[in-house]
C-alpha positions as a LaTeX table, in Angstrom:
\begin{tabular}{lrrr}
\hline
Residue & $x$ (\AA) & $y$ (\AA) & $z$ (\AA) \\
\hline
Met1 & 0.00 & 0.00 & 0.00 \\
Lys2 & 1.45 & 3.37 & $-0.97$ \\
Leu3 & 0.55 & 6.57 & 0.84 \\
Thr4 & 1.88 & 9.98 & $-0.16$ \\
Pro5 & 4.38 & 11.31 & 2.37 \\
Pro6 & 3.46 & 14.67 & 3.90 \\
Gly7 & 5.01 & 17.63 & 2.14 \\
Asn8 & 7.89 & 16.89 & $-0.19$ \\
Leu9 & 9.78 & 14.54 & 2.10 \\
Ser10 & 12.35 & 12.57 & 0.13 \\
Ala11 & 15.87 & 11.29 & 0.44 \\
Gly12 & 17.63 & 14.36 & $-0.88$ \\
Asn13 & 16.03 & 17.82 & $-0.72$ \\
Asn14 & 18.09 & 19.31 & 2.14 \\
Leu15 & 19.75 & 18.23 & 5.36 \\
Asp16 & 16.57 & 18.47 & 7.44 \\
Asp17 & 14.58 & 16.48 & 4.87 \\
Leu18 & 17.36 & 13.88 & 4.79 \\
Arg19 & 17.33 & 13.60 & 8.59 \\
Arg20 & 13.54 & 13.19 & 8.64 \\
Phe21 & 13.73 & 10.62 & 5.83 \\
Asn22 & 16.33 & 8.59 & 7.73 \\
Ile23 & 14.32 & 8.76 & 10.97 \\
Ser24 & 11.26 & 7.54 & 9.07 \\
Thr25 & 13.20 & 4.67 & 7.50 \\
Val26 & 14.68 & 3.49 & 10.81 \\
Leu27 & 11.40 & 3.71 & 12.72 \\
Lys28 & 9.52 & 1.78 & 10.01 \\
Ile29 & 12.01 & $-1.06$ & 10.29 \\
Val30 & 11.87 & $-1.12$ & 14.10 \\
His31 & 8.05 & $-1.05$ & 14.04 \\
His32 & 7.77 & $-3.94$ & 11.58 \\
Glu33 & 10.58 & $-6.03$ & 13.09 \\
Arg34 & 9.58 & $-5.12$ & 16.68 \\
Ser35 & 13.23 & $-5.46$ & 17.73 \\
Ile36 & 16.50 & $-5.21$ & 15.82 \\
Ser37 & 20.18 & $-4.62$ & 16.56 \\
Arg38 & 22.00 & $-1.41$ & 15.61 \\
Ser39 & 24.31 & $-3.37$ & 13.32 \\
Asp40 & 21.36 & $-4.90$ & 11.46 \\
Leu41 & 19.79 & $-1.44$ & 11.13 \\
Ser42 & 23.04 & $-0.22$ & 9.60 \\
Ile43 & 23.01 & $-3.10$ & 7.11 \\
Arg44 & 19.31 & $-2.63$ & 6.24 \\
Thr45 & 19.55 & 1.14 & 5.74 \\
Gly46 & 23.09 & 1.54 & 4.40 \\
Leu47 & 23.76 & 4.18 & 7.08 \\
Asn48 & 26.98 & 4.19 & 9.12 \\
Arg49 & 27.07 & 3.42 & 12.84 \\
Ser50 & 27.40 & 7.02 & 14.00 \\
Thr51 & 24.37 & 8.07 & 11.95 \\
Ile52 & 22.34 & 5.14 & 13.30 \\
Ser53 & 23.40 & 6.08 & 16.83 \\
Ala54 & 22.24 & 9.68 & 16.35 \\
Leu55 & 18.90 & 8.60 & 14.87 \\
Ile56 & 18.27 & 6.12 & 17.68 \\
Gly57 & 19.07 & 8.84 & 20.19 \\
Glu58 & 16.51 & 11.17 & 18.62 \\
Leu59 & 13.83 & 8.48 & 18.43 \\
Thr60 & 14.50 & 7.56 & 22.07 \\
Ser61 & 14.11 & 11.18 & 23.16 \\
Gln62 & 10.77 & 11.29 & 21.30 \\
Gly63 & 9.56 & 8.25 & 23.22 \\
Leu64 & 9.27 & 6.08 & 20.10 \\
Val65 & 11.99 & 3.45 & 20.69 \\
Asn66 & 13.95 & 1.97 & 23.58 \\
Glu67 & 17.25 & 0.13 & 23.78 \\
Ile68 & 17.50 & $-3.02$ & 25.87 \\
Ser69 & 20.19 & $-5.59$ & 26.57 \\
Asp70 & 20.39 & $-8.43$ & 24.06 \\
Lys71 & 20.19 & $-11.45$ & 26.35 \\
Lys72 & 20.63 & $-13.84$ & 23.42 \\
Asn73 & 24.09 & $-12.48$ & 22.65 \\
Lys74 & 26.61 & $-14.12$ & 25.01 \\
Arg75 & 29.78 & $-12.74$ & 23.40 \\
Val76 & 32.58 & $-11.48$ & 25.65 \\
Gly77 & 33.14 & $-7.73$ & 25.68 \\
Arg78 & 30.88 & $-4.73$ & 25.42 \\
Pro79 & 27.22 & $-5.65$ & 26.12 \\
Ser80 & 25.10 & $-5.84$ & 22.99 \\
Thr81 & 21.80 & $-3.96$ & 22.80 \\
Val82 & 18.76 & $-4.16$ & 20.57 \\
Val83 & 16.42 & $-1.38$ & 19.51 \\
Val84 & 12.76 & $-2.06$ & 20.29 \\
Ala85 & 9.60 & $-0.16$ & 19.44 \\
Asn86 & 8.24 & 1.75 & 22.44 \\
Gln87 & 4.95 & $-0.01$ & 23.12 \\
Asn88 & 3.65 & 3.03 & 25.01 \\
Ala89 & 3.48 & 5.04 & 21.79 \\
Ile90 & $-0.07$ & 4.01 & 20.93 \\
Ala91 & $-2.94$ & 4.22 & 18.49 \\
Ile92 & $-6.57$ & 3.91 & 19.58 \\
Ala93 & $-8.38$ & 1.47 & 17.25 \\
Val94 & $-12.16$ & 1.81 & 16.93 \\
Asn95 & $-14.26$ & $-0.82$ & 15.14 \\
Pro96 & $-18.06$ & $-0.38$ & 15.16 \\
Glu97 & $-19.88$ & $-3.55$ & 14.04 \\
Ser98 & $-23.52$ & $-4.46$ & 13.60 \\
Asp99 & $-23.91$ & $-5.30$ & 17.30 \\
Ala100 & $-20.97$ & $-3.77$ & 19.18 \\
Val101 & $-18.06$ & $-1.34$ & 19.23 \\
Asn102 & $-14.61$ & $-2.92$ & 19.56 \\
Ile103 & $-11.81$ & $-0.77$ & 20.96 \\
Gly104 & $-8.11$ & $-1.58$ & 20.90 \\
Val105 & $-5.14$ & 0.15 & 22.51 \\
Ile106 & $-2.22$ & $-0.78$ & 20.25 \\
Gly107 & 1.43 & 0.10 & 20.72 \\
Leu108 & 4.17 & 0.52 & 18.13 \\
Gly109 & 5.38 & $-2.87$ & 17.00 \\
Gly110 & 1.81 & $-4.17$ & 16.96 \\
Tyr111 & 1.64 & $-4.69$ & 20.73 \\
Val112 & $-1.96$ & $-5.12$ & 21.92 \\
His113 & $-2.25$ & $-3.47$ & 25.34 \\
Lys114 & $-5.98$ & $-3.94$ & 25.57 \\
Gln115 & $-9.02$ & $-4.85$ & 23.52 \\
Ser116 & $-12.58$ & $-4.33$ & 24.74 \\
Arg117 & $-15.95$ & $-5.12$ & 23.22 \\
Phe118 & $-18.92$ & $-2.90$ & 24.06 \\
Glu119 & $-22.14$ & $-4.56$ & 22.98 \\
Thr120 & $-24.95$ & $-2.34$ & 21.71 \\
Thr121 & $-28.66$ & $-2.78$ & 21.07 \\
Gly122 & $-28.54$ & $-3.09$ & 17.30 \\
Ala123 & $-26.01$ & $-1.23$ & 15.18 \\
Pro124 & $-24.18$ & 1.42 & 17.21 \\
Thr125 & $-24.94$ & 5.05 & 16.46 \\
Ile126 & $-22.25$ & 7.63 & 15.77 \\
Ala127 & $-22.99$ & 9.22 & 19.15 \\
Glu128 & $-22.51$ & 5.88 & 20.93 \\
Thr129 & $-19.24$ & 5.25 & 19.10 \\
Ile130 & $-17.88$ & 8.69 & 19.99 \\
Lys131 & $-18.95$ & 8.30 & 23.62 \\
Ile132 & $-17.22$ & 4.92 & 23.95 \\
Thr133 & $-14.05$ & 6.24 & 22.28 \\
Asn134 & $-13.89$ & 9.22 & 24.64 \\
Ala135 & $-14.49$ & 6.93 & 27.62 \\
Ile136 & $-11.46$ & 4.83 & 26.67 \\
Ile137 & $-9.28$ & 7.92 & 26.31 \\
Asp138 & $-10.54$ & 9.28 & 29.65 \\
Gly139 & $-9.78$ & 5.91 & 31.24 \\
Leu140 & $-6.21$ & 6.03 & 29.96 \\
Thr141 & $-5.91$ & 9.51 & 31.43 \\
Ser142 & $-7.35$ & 8.83 & 34.87 \\
Val143 & $-6.63$ & 5.16 & 35.56 \\
Ser144 & $-3.63$ & 3.97 & 33.57 \\
Lys145 & $-0.24$ & 3.92 & 35.30 \\
Glu146 & 1.52 & 3.82 & 31.95 \\
Asn147 & 3.02 & 6.89 & 30.32 \\
Phe148 & 1.12 & 6.52 & 27.05 \\
Gln149 & 1.71 & 8.73 & 24.04 \\
Ile150 & $-1.27$ & 8.75 & 21.69 \\
Ile151 & $-0.29$ & 9.00 & 18.03 \\
Gly152 & $-3.86$ & 9.05 & 16.73 \\
Ile153 & $-7.14$ & 7.18 & 16.27 \\
Gly154 & $-7.86$ & 4.59 & 13.57 \\
Leu155 & $-11.40$ & 3.67 & 12.54 \\
Ala156 & $-12.21$ & 0.30 & 10.95 \\
Ile157 & $-15.67$ & 0.70 & 9.40 \\
Pro158 & $-17.71$ & $-2.23$ & 7.93 \\
Glu159 & $-18.90$ & $-0.02$ & 5.07 \\
Leu160 & $-17.50$ & 1.43 & 1.85 \\
Ile161 & $-15.08$ & 4.26 & 2.65 \\
Arg162 & $-14.13$ & 6.79 & $-0.02$ \\
Lys163 & $-10.35$ & 6.93 & $-0.01$ \\
Glu164 & $-9.87$ & 10.64 & $-0.73$ \\
Asp165 & $-11.89$ & 11.99 & 2.20 \\
Gly166 & $-13.06$ & 9.07 & 4.35 \\
Leu167 & $-16.73$ & 9.67 & 3.54 \\
Ile168 & $-18.87$ & 6.59 & 4.22 \\
Gly169 & $-20.47$ & 5.55 & 0.93 \\
Ser170 & $-22.84$ & 2.75 & 2.01 \\
Ser171 & $-25.16$ & 1.86 & 4.87 \\
His172 & $-25.53$ & $-1.92$ & 4.70 \\
His173 & $-24.48$ & $-2.50$ & 8.32 \\
Leu174 & $-24.37$ & 0.93 & 9.98 \\
Glu175 & $-26.78$ & 3.77 & 9.27 \\
Trp176 & $-23.92$ & 6.17 & 8.69 \\
Lys177 & $-24.15$ & 6.87 & 4.94 \\
Glu178 & $-22.66$ & 10.14 & 3.67 \\
Val179 & $-21.16$ & 10.78 & 7.10 \\
Ser180 & $-17.71$ & 12.33 & 7.55 \\
Ile181 & $-16.87$ & 10.27 & 10.61 \\
Ile182 & $-13.21$ & 11.37 & 10.62 \\
Gln183 & $-14.10$ & 15.00 & 11.28 \\
Leu184 & $-16.62$ & 14.05 & 13.98 \\
Ile185 & $-14.11$ & 11.91 & 15.90 \\
Glu186 & $-11.33$ & 14.48 & 15.54 \\
Ser187 & $-13.49$ & 17.36 & 16.76 \\
Ser188 & $-14.69$ & 15.33 & 19.75 \\
Thr189 & $-11.39$ & 13.79 & 20.86 \\
Gly190 & $-8.80$ & 16.28 & 19.63 \\
Phe191 & $-6.68$ & 13.50 & 18.13 \\
Lys192 & $-5.75$ & 13.04 & 14.48 \\
Thr193 & $-8.03$ & 10.35 & 13.02 \\
Ser194 & $-7.84$ & 8.03 & 10.01 \\
Ala195 & $-10.51$ & 5.67 & 8.68 \\
Gly196 & $-10.67$ & 2.68 & 6.37 \\
Asn197 & $-12.83$ & $-0.27$ & 5.44 \\
Glu198 & $-12.74$ & $-3.03$ & 8.06 \\
Ala199 & $-11.75$ & $-5.83$ & 5.67 \\
Phe200 & $-9.15$ & $-3.67$ & 3.92 \\
Leu201 & $-7.51$ & $-2.90$ & 7.26 \\
Ser202 & $-7.65$ & $-6.57$ & 8.29 \\
Thr203 & $-5.76$ & $-7.36$ & 5.09 \\
Leu204 & $-3.20$ & $-4.72$ & 6.01 \\
Ala205 & $-2.75$ & $-6.26$ & 9.46 \\
Glu206 & $-2.20$ & $-9.76$ & 8.05 \\
Gln207 & 0.26 & $-8.32$ & 5.52 \\
Val208 & 2.34 & $-6.53$ & 8.17 \\
Phe209 & 2.12 & $-8.84$ & 11.20 \\
Gly210 & 0.24 & $-12.01$ & 10.21 \\
Ser211 & 0.13 & $-14.82$ & 7.67 \\
Gly212 & 0.91 & $-12.47$ & 4.79 \\
Val213 & 4.31 & $-11.23$ & 5.94 \\
Gly214 & 6.67 & $-11.34$ & 2.95 \\
Ile215 & 3.93 & $-12.39$ & 0.51 \\
Lys216 & 3.72 & $-10.27$ & $-2.66$ \\
Asp217 & 0.46 & $-11.63$ & $-4.09$ \\
Met218 & $-2.34$ & $-12.71$ & $-1.80$ \\
Val219 & $-6.10$ & $-12.60$ & $-1.30$ \\
Phe220 & $-7.59$ & $-12.13$ & 2.15 \\
Ile221 & $-11.24$ & $-13.08$ & 2.74 \\
Asn222 & $-12.81$ & $-12.31$ & 6.10 \\
Gly223 & $-16.13$ & $-13.35$ & 7.60 \\
Gly224 & $-17.59$ & $-11.47$ & 10.54 \\
Ser225 & $-20.83$ & $-10.29$ & 12.08 \\
Ser226 & $-21.11$ & $-7.63$ & 9.37 \\
Gly227 & $-20.71$ & $-10.05$ & 6.46 \\
Ile228 & $-17.91$ & $-11.09$ & 4.12 \\
Ala229 & $-15.28$ & $-8.87$ & 2.52 \\
Gly230 & $-11.55$ & $-8.87$ & 2.02 \\
Gly231 & $-8.54$ & $-7.39$ & 0.35 \\
Ile232 & $-6.10$ & $-8.02$ & $-2.48$ \\
Val233 & $-2.33$ & $-7.62$ & $-2.37$ \\
Ser234 & $-0.70$ & $-7.53$ & $-5.82$ \\
Gly235 & 3.01 & $-7.03$ & $-6.27$ \\
Gly236 & 3.28 & $-6.22$ & $-2.58$ \\
Gln237 & 0.75 & $-3.39$ & $-2.77$ \\
Leu238 & $-2.77$ & $-3.33$ & $-1.36$ \\
Met239 & $-5.30$ & $-2.67$ & $-4.11$ \\
Arg240 & $-7.86$ & 0.02 & $-3.26$ \\
Gly241 & $-9.64$ & 0.64 & $-6.56$ \\
His242 & $-10.71$ & 3.92 & $-8.16$ \\
Lys243 & $-12.68$ & 5.22 & $-5.16$ \\
Gly244 & $-11.31$ & 2.88 & $-2.51$ \\
Tyr245 & $-14.12$ & 0.32 & $-2.70$ \\
Ala246 & $-12.09$ & $-2.72$ & $-3.84$ \\
Gly247 & $-12.33$ & $-5.96$ & $-1.88$ \\
Glu248 & $-16.09$ & $-6.44$ & $-1.53$ \\
Met249 & $-15.71$ & $-10.15$ & $-2.18$ \\
Gly250 & $-18.84$ & $-11.11$ & $-0.30$ \\
His251 & $-20.95$ & $-9.89$ & $-3.21$ \\
Thr252 & $-19.35$ & $-12.35$ & $-5.64$ \\
Arg253 & $-22.01$ & $-14.60$ & $-7.22$ \\
Val254 & $-21.69$ & $-18.32$ & $-6.55$ \\
Ala255 & $-25.27$ & $-19.35$ & $-7.43$ \\
Leu256 & $-28.08$ & $-18.21$ & $-9.74$ \\
Thr257 & $-30.65$ & $-18.49$ & $-6.97$ \\
Gly258 & $-30.58$ & $-18.59$ & $-3.20$ \\
Gly259 & $-30.37$ & $-16.14$ & $-0.35$ \\
Val260 & $-29.95$ & $-12.37$ & $-0.49$ \\
Asp261 & $-26.91$ & $-10.60$ & 0.94 \\
Ser262 & $-26.60$ & $-7.26$ & 2.76 \\
Ala263 & $-26.64$ & $-5.39$ & $-0.57$ \\
Asn264 & $-29.77$ & $-7.28$ & $-1.76$ \\
Val265 & $-27.79$ & $-9.29$ & $-4.32$ \\
Val266 & $-29.00$ & $-12.87$ & $-4.84$ \\
Gly267 & $-26.79$ & $-15.98$ & $-4.71$ \\
Thr268 & $-23.59$ & $-14.38$ & $-3.44$ \\
Val269 & $-21.00$ & $-15.96$ & $-1.18$ \\
Glu270 & $-22.14$ & $-13.64$ & 1.64 \\
Ala271 & $-25.73$ & $-14.79$ & 1.19 \\
Glu272 & $-24.80$ & $-18.49$ & 1.30 \\
Val273 & $-21.92$ & $-18.45$ & 3.78 \\
Ser274 & $-23.43$ & $-16.91$ & 6.88 \\
Arg275 & $-22.29$ & $-16.53$ & 10.46 \\
Glu276 & $-25.87$ & $-15.75$ & 11.50 \\
Lys277 & $-27.13$ & $-19.11$ & 10.22 \\
Leu278 & $-24.48$ & $-20.92$ & 12.21 \\
Leu279 & $-25.20$ & $-18.88$ & 15.35 \\
Ser280 & $-28.86$ & $-19.81$ & 15.08 \\
Leu281 & $-28.08$ & $-23.53$ & 14.78 \\
Leu282 & $-25.73$ & $-23.25$ & 17.76 \\
Asn283 & $-28.54$ & $-21.59$ & 19.76 \\
Leu284 & $-26.38$ & $-18.52$ & 20.31 \\
Lys285 & $-27.64$ & $-14.97$ & 19.97 \\
Ile286 & $-24.31$ & $-13.21$ & 20.42 \\
Ala287 & $-20.76$ & $-14.59$ & 20.50 \\
Asp288 & $-17.34$ & $-12.99$ & 20.19 \\
Tyr289 & $-14.60$ & $-14.46$ & 18.00 \\
Asp290 & $-13.27$ & $-16.97$ & 20.53 \\
Gln291 & $-16.70$ & $-18.02$ & 21.80 \\
Phe292 & $-17.97$ & $-18.66$ & 18.29 \\
Asp293 & $-14.83$ & $-20.53$ & 17.25 \\
Tyr294 & $-15.01$ & $-22.82$ & 20.28 \\
Ala295 & $-18.76$ & $-23.46$ & 20.01 \\
Leu296 & $-18.56$ & $-24.36$ & 16.33 \\
Arg297 & $-15.45$ & $-26.54$ & 16.50 \\
Thr298 & $-16.78$ & $-28.55$ & 19.45 \\
Ser299 & $-20.34$ & $-28.96$ & 18.19 \\
Lys300 & $-21.56$ & $-32.52$ & 17.56 \\
Ser301 & $-24.89$ & $-31.40$ & 16.11 \\
His302 & $-25.71$ & $-33.02$ & 12.76 \\
Ala303 & $-27.55$ & $-29.86$ & 11.68 \\
Val304 & $-24.54$ & $-27.67$ & 12.48 \\
Leu305 & $-22.02$ & $-29.94$ & 10.75 \\
Ser306 & $-24.29$ & $-30.30$ & 7.72 \\
Glu307 & $-24.60$ & $-26.52$ & 7.43 \\
Val308 & $-20.84$ & $-26.11$ & 7.74 \\
Gly309 & $-20.40$ & $-28.57$ & 4.86 \\
Arg310 & $-22.93$ & $-26.71$ & 2.72 \\
Gln311 & $-21.28$ & $-23.36$ & 3.37 \\
Leu312 & $-17.82$ & $-24.75$ & 2.60 \\
Glu313 & $-18.99$ & $-25.74$ & $-0.88$ \\
Tyr314 & $-19.93$ & $-22.15$ & $-1.70$ \\
Leu315 & $-16.81$ & $-20.76$ & $-0.04$ \\
Ala316 & $-14.65$ & $-23.12$ & $-2.12$ \\
Leu317 & $-16.34$ & $-21.91$ & $-5.32$ \\
Ala318 & $-15.61$ & $-18.31$ & $-4.39$ \\
Ile319 & $-11.98$ & $-19.15$ & $-3.61$ \\
Ser320 & $-11.70$ & $-20.86$ & $-7.02$ \\
Asn321 & $-12.94$ & $-17.71$ & $-8.74$ \\
Phe322 & $-10.40$ & $-15.53$ & $-6.94$ \\
Ile323 & $-7.54$ & $-17.91$ & $-7.78$ \\
Asn324 & $-8.47$ & $-18.02$ & $-11.47$ \\
Leu325 & $-8.83$ & $-14.24$ & $-11.61$ \\
Leu326 & $-5.83$ & $-13.12$ & $-9.57$ \\
Asn327 & $-3.30$ & $-16.01$ & $-9.47$ \\
Pro328 & $-2.27$ & $-15.36$ & $-5.84$ \\
Glu329 & 0.44 & $-17.13$ & $-3.91$ \\
Leu330 & $-1.71$ & $-17.26$ & $-0.80$ \\
Ile331 & $-5.41$ & $-17.22$ & 0.14 \\
Ile332 & $-5.97$ & $-16.19$ & 3.78 \\
Leu333 & $-9.29$ & $-16.93$ & 5.47 \\
Gly334 & $-10.18$ & $-14.79$ & 8.48 \\
Gly335 & $-12.96$ & $-14.68$ & 11.04 \\
Phe336 & $-15.50$ & $-17.49$ & 10.96 \\
Leu337 & $-14.34$ & $-18.46$ & 7.45 \\
Gly338 & $-11.08$ & $-19.62$ & 8.99 \\
Thr339 & $-13.02$ & $-21.63$ & 11.54 \\
Ile340 & $-15.21$ & $-23.51$ & 9.08 \\
Tyr341 & $-12.26$ & $-24.06$ & 6.72 \\
Ser342 & $-10.26$ & $-25.68$ & 9.54 \\
Met343 & $-13.14$ & $-28.13$ & 10.12 \\
Asp344 & $-12.79$ & $-29.74$ & 6.67 \\
Thr345 & $-9.77$ & $-28.50$ & 4.73 \\
Lys346 & $-9.76$ & $-31.54$ & 2.43 \\
Lys347 & $-13.26$ & $-30.79$ & 1.17 \\
Val348 & $-12.33$ & $-27.23$ & 0.28 \\
Gln349 & $-9.08$ & $-28.27$ & $-1.40$ \\
Lys350 & $-10.89$ & $-30.88$ & $-3.49$ \\
Ile351 & $-13.54$ & $-28.45$ & $-4.76$ \\
Val352 & $-10.95$ & $-25.75$ & $-5.44$ \\
Ala353 & $-8.76$ & $-28.20$ & $-7.37$ \\
Ile354 & $-11.68$ & $-29.16$ & $-9.63$ \\
Asn355 & $-12.69$ & $-25.56$ & $-10.36$ \\
Thr356 & $-9.31$ & $-23.90$ & $-10.69$ \\
Leu357 & $-6.83$ & $-23.77$ & $-13.56$ \\
Lys358 & $-4.15$ & $-26.36$ & $-12.78$ \\
Pro359 & $-1.05$ & $-24.10$ & $-12.96$ \\
Ser360 & $-2.68$ & $-21.56$ & $-10.63$ \\
Tyr361 & $-3.88$ & $-24.23$ & $-8.20$ \\
Glu362 & $-0.46$ & $-25.87$ & $-8.00$ \\
Ser363 & 1.18 & $-22.61$ & $-6.92$ \\
Val364 & $-1.34$ & $-21.39$ & $-4.32$ \\
Arg365 & $-1.71$ & $-22.07$ & $-0.60$ \\
Ile366 & $-4.84$ & $-21.65$ & 1.50 \\
Ser367 & $-4.28$ & $-20.65$ & 5.11 \\
Arg368 & $-6.19$ & $-19.53$ & 8.16 \\
Ala369 & $-5.49$ & $-15.95$ & 9.31 \\
Ala370 & $-2.87$ & $-15.70$ & 12.05 \\
Leu371 & $-4.04$ & $-12.69$ & 14.06 \\
Gly372 & $-7.40$ & $-13.95$ & 15.26 \\
Val373 & $-9.42$ & $-11.59$ & 17.42 \\
Asn374 & $-6.74$ & $-8.86$ & 17.18 \\
Gln375 & $-6.85$ & $-8.66$ & 13.41 \\
Val376 & $-9.19$ & $-5.68$ & 12.91 \\
Val377 & $-7.83$ & $-3.48$ & 15.70 \\
Leu378 & $-4.25$ & $-4.11$ & 14.55 \\
Gly379 & $-5.28$ & $-3.01$ & 11.05 \\
Ala380 & $-6.97$ & 0.15 & 12.30 \\
Ala381 & $-3.91$ & 1.00 & 14.39 \\
Glu382 & $-1.59$ & 0.26 & 11.46 \\
Leu383 & $-3.42$ & 2.88 & 9.38 \\
Val384 & $-2.50$ & 5.43 & 12.05 \\
Phe385 & 1.09 & 4.22 & 12.27 \\
Met386 & 1.56 & 4.10 & 8.49 \\
Asn387 & 0.74 & 7.80 & 8.15 \\
Phe388 & 2.82 & 8.68 & 11.20 \\
Leu389 & 5.83 & 6.61 & 10.13 \\
Tyr390 & 6.20 & 8.55 & 6.90 \\
Asp391 & 7.38 & 11.57 & 8.87 \\
Pro392 & 7.57 & 11.01 & 12.64 \\
Ala393 & 9.92 & 13.99 & 13.02 \\
Gly394 & 7.75 & 16.33 & 10.93 \\
Pro395 & 5.13 & 18.92 & 11.92 \\
Glu396 & 2.02 & 17.00 & 10.78 \\
Phe397 & 1.55 & 14.94 & 13.93 \\
Thr398 & 1.11 & 16.41 & 17.38 \\
Lys399 & 1.85 & 13.65 & 19.86 \\
Ser400 & 0.15 & 13.86 & 23.25 \\
Lys401 & 1.49 & 12.27 & 26.40 \\
Ile402 & $-0.85$ & 10.95 & 29.07 \\
Asn403 & 0.85 & 11.14 & 32.43 \\
\hline
\end{tabular}
């Protein structure tokens, strides 16, 4: 995914730009690696040791990295240290769903300090979401013993988000259409806010910290309480589409007749592969990620297992279509899709093999997502960090410390 750096930051305009560029480069590496030695930073960046030392000193003074003793290195002589991302430099991740608001407090390096789920009666309103977000920030201020530094707020919205201004372009799950949620959150909290589609940000999280690390071409398909969507990585870059609406895989047709999905389209994978149907058969009204996963995987009900088998057939057809169209190296299944896939992987592989071009099938892997319940909040936080990491020493971000 490429974002435009603020201003004209590059590797060679003037000395200050060069310094800011080098700080950005070093902090990106530390954030993604979580910990790395100075010598490895020098090798990765091509910068000499004295320059690396100066940059680490500046990042340490900003509260963005720390240096700790490398306990793995037992060599005689001067103690070795590693540079680690300061986990107390945080993003607040906000994810409103059809029945709850999920909040995550995420540190640099993808460290999950806390994740909370606030259930609502029906889809949460904007006012409820803002109130919950402010309550979390107030709690960090009044209760937390940590010296947190808030970089910003990231919103993961289960709707279409226009990429140029963050305007919500649909209202299938939340009644927020044509709402500029970024401005509302910023004006209420005082913190810089970014927003993106929930599935797109989940793809980003898997690419940076999960099953997709190092993968240049992959398709991520996620199933949650708000339906099915995903993201596409091609040549190492996340595809967003003309307006930012790419990745709505749940509306892919897999049957001429059948159920209707959230967009009133008949016979789609979202209409046929449904978390709500499985919840009903499990006699559950509400369940979080772990509760649902456990209940489904341990169920002995013939009706439940039969429905899982039926849904897997449609899921496999959708996967086949994506493989034929995009020729990915990896298909990642998140949310409840990962759960049902794990219950009968052979069935899915067999159907996919029959319906996929042989050369494409032979070079693709299908995997369950690695990040589990943290996936969405990590993605929302990563959106904040991505913008920040382009110029952490620049004027665009005002970092606030909570003492």
